[in-house]
Short mmCIF file of C-alpha atoms and ligand atoms in Angstrom, two decimals:
data_model
loop_
_atom_site.label_atom_id
_atom_site.label_comp_id
_atom_site.label_asym_id
_atom_site.label_seq_id
_atom_site.Cartn_x
_atom_site.Cartn_y
_atom_site.Cartn_z
CA UNK C 1 -2.08 5.49 0.52
CA UNK C 2 -0.95 8.02 -1.58
CA UNK C 3 2.40 9.99 -1.06
CA UNK C 4 2.18 7.54 2.62
CA UNK C 5 1.01 4.00 1.66
CA UNK C 6 4.90 2.49 1.89
CA UNK C 7 4.04 3.69 5.25
CA UNK C 8 1.17 0.24 6.08
CA UNK C 9 4.31 -2.13 5.69
CA UNK C 10 6.42 0.04 8.00
CA UNK C 11 3.80 -0.12 10.65
CA UNK C 12 2.22 -3.86 10.72
CA UNK C 13 5.27 -6.13 8.18
CA UNK C 14 4.08 -9.27 9.86
CA UNK C 15 0.70 -8.65 7.90
CA UNK C 16 1.03 -9.40 4.49
CA UNK C 17 2.51 -12.15 2.78
CA UNK C 18 5.43 -13.32 1.31
CA UNK C 19 4.59 -12.50 -2.53
CA UNK C 20 4.39 -8.43 -0.92
CA UNK C 21 6.89 -7.88 1.52
CA UNK C 22 9.97 -10.11 1.49
CA UNK C 23 11.77 -10.11 4.74
CA UNK C 24 11.45 -7.42 7.61
CA UNK C 25 13.98 -6.28 10.47
CA UNK C 26 13.88 -4.44 13.46
CA UNK C 27 15.96 -1.89 10.94
CA UNK C 28 14.27 -2.41 7.45
CA UNK C 29 10.90 -3.62 5.32
CA UNK C 30 11.33 -5.07 2.09
CA UNK C 31 9.31 -5.01 -0.35
CA UNK C 32 8.04 -5.52 -3.97
CA UNK C 33 7.40 -2.49 -5.38
CA UNK C 34 3.10 -2.79 -6.52
CA UNK C 35 4.65 -1.19 -10.02
CA UNK C 36 7.21 -2.39 -10.85
CA UNK C 37 9.11 -0.63 -13.98
CA UNK C 38 11.66 -4.66 -14.55
CA UNK C 39 11.65 -7.37 -14.01
CA UNK C 40 12.43 -7.25 -10.86
CA UNK C 41 11.62 -4.56 -8.36
CA UNK C 42 11.62 -4.33 -4.89
CA UNK C 43 11.92 -1.51 -2.03
CA UNK C 44 14.01 -1.73 0.50
CA UNK C 45 12.07 0.94 3.59
CA UNK C 46 14.52 2.19 6.24
CA UNK C 47 12.62 1.89 10.06
CA UNK C 48 14.66 4.83 11.52
CA UNK C 49 11.51 7.14 12.67
CA UNK C 50 14.59 9.87 12.70
CA UNK C 51 15.61 9.46 9.20
CA UNK C 52 12.56 7.84 7.40
CA UNK C 53 10.56 11.12 6.49
CA UNK C 54 13.14 13.03 5.50
CA UNK C 55 14.36 13.36 1.44
CA UNK C 56 17.25 11.02 0.19
CA UNK C 57 19.81 12.88 -0.08
CA UNK C 58 19.11 15.20 3.54
CA UNK C 59 18.44 11.10 4.97
CA UNK C 60 21.71 9.78 3.50
CA UNK C 61 23.90 13.24 5.32
CA UNK C 62 24.48 11.26 8.07
CA UNK C 63 27.47 8.62 7.57
CA UNK C 64 26.48 6.15 9.66
CA UNK C 65 23.02 5.42 8.79
CA UNK C 66 24.52 5.28 5.30
CA UNK C 67 26.87 2.91 6.57
CA UNK C 68 24.06 1.05 7.77
CA UNK C 69 22.07 1.12 4.78
CA UNK C 70 24.88 0.43 2.50
CA UNK C 71 24.49 -2.80 4.60
CA UNK C 72 21.41 -3.66 4.15
CA UNK C 73 20.84 -2.68 0.47
CA UNK C 74 24.34 -5.48 -0.19
CA UNK C 75 23.02 -7.71 1.41
CA UNK C 76 19.51 -7.49 -0.99
CA UNK C 77 21.57 -7.48 -4.25
CA UNK C 78 22.84 -10.50 -3.87
CA UNK C 79 19.48 -11.62 -3.02
CA UNK C 80 18.56 -10.56 -5.85
CA UNK C 81 20.83 -11.16 -7.72
CA UNK C 82 20.27 -14.62 -6.70
CA UNK C 83 16.40 -14.22 -7.34
CA UNK C 84 18.21 -14.08 -11.44
CA UNK C 85 19.79 -16.28 -11.11
CA UNK C 86 17.72 -18.68 -10.33
CA UNK C 87 15.24 -17.06 -13.31
CA UNK C 88 17.12 -16.42 -16.10
CA UNK C 89 20.39 -18.91 -15.22
CA UNK C 90 19.39 -21.56 -17.73
CA UNK C 91 19.17 -19.36 -20.32
CA UNK C 92 22.51 -17.56 -19.99
CA UNK C 93 25.25 -18.83 -22.08
CA UNK C 94 27.70 -18.75 -19.30
CA UNK C 95 25.73 -20.53 -17.18
CA UNK C 96 25.77 -22.54 -19.37
CA UNK C 97 29.10 -22.75 -20.47
CA UNK C 98 29.33 -23.15 -15.88
CA UNK C 99 27.22 -25.75 -15.64
CA UNK C 100 29.07 -27.88 -19.33
CA UNK C 101 32.71 -27.77 -18.09
CA UNK C 102 30.89 -28.78 -14.32
CA UNK C 103 29.76 -31.96 -15.73
CA UNK C 104 32.50 -32.27 -18.33
CA UNK C 105 34.61 -36.17 -17.86
CA UNK C 106 37.66 -35.02 -16.43
CA UNK C 107 36.74 -31.59 -15.14
CA UNK C 108 38.64 -28.94 -15.58
CA UNK C 109 41.43 -27.39 -13.46
CA UNK C 110 39.65 -24.21 -13.39
CA UNK C 111 35.83 -23.69 -13.86
CA UNK C 112 34.62 -20.70 -15.96
CA UNK C 113 32.88 -17.94 -13.88
CA UNK C 114 29.06 -18.41 -13.50
CA UNK C 115 27.33 -14.77 -15.13
CA UNK C 116 27.61 -12.06 -12.73
CA UNK C 117 23.85 -11.44 -12.02
CA UNK C 118 24.91 -8.66 -9.15
CA UNK C 119 26.13 -6.05 -11.98
CA UNK C 120 22.34 -6.48 -13.64
CA UNK C 121 20.60 -4.88 -10.14
CA UNK C 122 20.64 -1.05 -9.86
CA UNK C 123 20.03 0.21 -6.20
CA UNK C 124 19.83 3.65 -5.88
CA UNK C 125 17.27 6.73 -5.30
CA UNK C 126 14.68 8.78 -7.11
CA UNK C 127 16.15 12.72 -7.36
CA UNK C 128 12.28 13.76 -6.39
CA UNK C 129 11.04 10.52 -5.08
CA UNK C 130 7.16 10.83 -5.34
CA UNK C 131 5.76 8.62 -1.82
CA UNK C 132 7.17 10.10 1.38
CA UNK C 133 9.09 7.52 3.23
CA UNK C 134 12.40 7.24 2.52
CA UNK C 135 13.32 3.77 0.03
CA UNK C 136 15.71 2.74 -2.30
CA UNK C 137 15.02 1.05 -5.44
CA UNK C 138 16.92 -2.36 -6.16
CA UNK C 139 16.16 -3.05 -9.74
CA UNK C 140 17.22 -5.16 -12.26
CA UNK C 141 18.15 -3.32 -15.57
CA UNK C 142 15.65 -4.84 -17.76
CA UNK C 143 12.73 -2.36 -17.80
CA UNK C 144 10.70 -5.53 -18.86
CA UNK C 145 6.76 -4.80 -17.04
CA UNK C 146 3.88 -4.38 -17.87
CA UNK C 147 3.53 -1.46 -15.19
CA UNK C 148 6.26 0.66 -17.22
CA UNK C 149 3.94 3.06 -19.39
CA UNK C 150 4.48 6.79 -18.77
CA UNK C 151 7.84 8.51 -20.28
CA UNK C 152 8.77 9.40 -16.72
CA UNK C 153 8.95 5.77 -15.54
CA UNK C 154 11.87 4.62 -18.19
CA UNK C 155 13.46 8.33 -17.74
CA UNK C 156 13.02 7.81 -13.32
CA UNK C 157 15.51 4.63 -13.98
CA UNK C 158 17.89 6.17 -17.01
CA UNK C 159 18.45 9.02 -16.29
CA UNK C 160 20.16 11.21 -13.66
CA UNK C 161 17.23 11.28 -11.37
CA UNK C 162 17.97 7.85 -10.80
CA UNK C 163 21.22 7.93 -7.97
CA UNK C 164 22.86 4.81 -7.23
CA UNK C 165 23.33 4.42 -3.42
CA UNK C 166 26.99 3.62 -4.20
CA UNK C 167 26.59 7.92 -4.71
CA UNK C 168 26.43 8.95 -1.90
CA UNK C 169 27.95 11.32 -0.10
CA UNK C 170 26.63 13.77 -2.97
CA UNK C 171 28.85 17.12 -3.21
CA UNK C 172 28.11 20.45 -2.52
CA UNK C 173 27.61 20.91 -6.21
CA UNK C 174 26.15 17.79 -7.44
CA UNK C 175 23.74 18.63 -10.19
CA UNK C 176 21.45 16.22 -9.55
CA UNK C 177 20.41 18.49 -6.49
CA UNK C 178 18.74 20.03 -8.83
CA UNK C 179 16.70 17.95 -10.51
CA UNK C 180 14.41 19.52 -12.11
CA UNK C 181 16.77 22.30 -13.08
CA UNK C 182 18.33 19.96 -15.14
CA UNK C 183 14.81 18.26 -16.77
CA UNK C 184 16.14 14.79 -16.34
CA UNK C 185 12.29 12.78 -16.75
CA UNK C 186 11.98 15.51 -20.11
CA UNK C 187 14.70 14.27 -21.93
CA UNK C 188 14.61 11.81 -25.18
CA UNK C 189 15.16 8.10 -24.58
CA UNK C 190 18.08 6.40 -24.57
CA UNK C 191 18.17 2.28 -24.62
CA UNK C 192 19.73 1.30 -21.13
CA UNK C 193 21.14 -1.35 -22.71
CA UNK C 194 22.80 -0.59 -26.61
CA UNK C 195 21.93 3.61 -25.46
CA UNK C 196 20.35 3.46 -29.16
CA UNK C 197 18.15 6.90 -29.44
CA UNK C 198 14.41 6.77 -29.53
CA UNK C 199 13.84 10.53 -29.38
CA UNK C 200 10.17 11.13 -27.49
CA UNK C 201 8.86 7.65 -29.08
CA UNK C 202 7.64 5.08 -26.39
CA UNK C 203 5.62 3.07 -28.35
CA UNK C 204 8.80 2.22 -29.88
CA UNK C 205 11.40 2.48 -27.22
CA UNK C 206 8.98 -0.37 -25.28
CA UNK C 207 9.45 -2.94 -28.32
CA UNK C 208 12.61 -2.32 -28.39
CA UNK C 209 12.49 -3.20 -24.82
CA UNK C 210 10.59 -6.63 -25.08
CA UNK C 211 13.93 -7.35 -27.73
CA UNK C 212 16.63 -6.63 -25.28
CA UNK C 213 15.07 -8.75 -22.42
CA UNK C 214 15.57 -12.07 -24.79
CA UNK C 215 19.21 -10.85 -25.39
CA UNK C 216 20.19 -9.67 -21.81
CA UNK C 217 18.75 -12.89 -20.61
CA UNK C 218 20.64 -15.08 -22.74
CA UNK C 219 24.61 -12.83 -22.56
P1 LIG Z 1 8.97 6.67 -6.27
O1 LIG Z 1 9.47 7.44 -6.86
O2 LIG Z 1 8.98 7.42 -4.71
O3 LIG Z 1 11.05 6.37 -5.75
O4 LIG Z 1 9.09 5.50 -6.32
C1 LIG Z 1 8.05 5.00 -5.07
C2 LIG Z 1 7.25 3.36 -5.61
O5 LIG Z 1 6.69 2.91 -4.62
C3 LIG Z 1 7.32 3.29 -6.87
O6 LIG Z 1 8.16 2.63 -7.86
C4 LIG Z 1 5.95 3.10 -7.10
O7 LIG Z 1 5.17 2.10 -8.21
C5 LIG Z 1 6.30 2.44 -5.84
N1 LIG Z 1 4.92 2.72 -4.76
C6 LIG Z 1 3.81 3.43 -4.99
N2 LIG Z 1 2.58 3.07 -4.20
C7 LIG Z 1 2.71 1.86 -3.20
C8 LIG Z 1 1.81 0.43 -3.01
O8 LIG Z 1 1.27 1.34 -1.72
N3 LIG Z 1 2.62 -0.66 -2.67
C9 LIG Z 1 3.79 -0.62 -2.70
N4 LIG Z 1 4.23 -2.04 -2.98
N5 LIG Z 1 4.81 0.17 -3.95
C10 LIG Z 1 4.20 0.78 -4.17
ZN1 LIG Z 2 18.71 -1.20 -27.43
#
């Protein structure tokens, strides 16, 4: 285990239940994060052995590889969005409005759109990964998790320490190439949803995140 812990999933994806390995194909293995930092937190692991021990900044310099990963991430974002709809759809005001319109008599000419759950998923990497095998986080925005226990857990997804896959390739002078110099993980807490400031008050932030989670589901 330790830094190499994700290697086991790449070697024997078949030996895990679907509660651990979501799916695998010849190029990727997708797993549930064992210490999820949101209500839905998946990891996409590329299997290409010429790439998957590189730092993501280096691996994604290869345009063809980046495109391949992007395509799979896109697929996974859809899958994750469908899962959020399944879980929280009944709670969402937009989904309720759509449902009501569908069942109206007579039905309207145009149905309102349901909620776009795609927008509630973030896909990207950490500027300084802790695990050595290349992985892309596919994580819902809510940060609702009992496993979110330390300030770095929060800030690693709420500051530029988290680099969205859409931002690649990075410009040579992109400041995120020097994450330690930037001190992202030590920044004051900012709520991901309302941007309220919490200084370094983690307990207060956690309480606020619970309230935001309830509101977010109902949007
Ligand atoms: P990083 O900070 O390297 O981008 O994130 C690594 C992620 O891997 C973390 O979110 C962590 O919770 C997760 N993780 C660490 N060890 C394991 C493991 O053995 N199995 C699974 N499924 N996830 C792990
Ligand atoms: Zn807030």
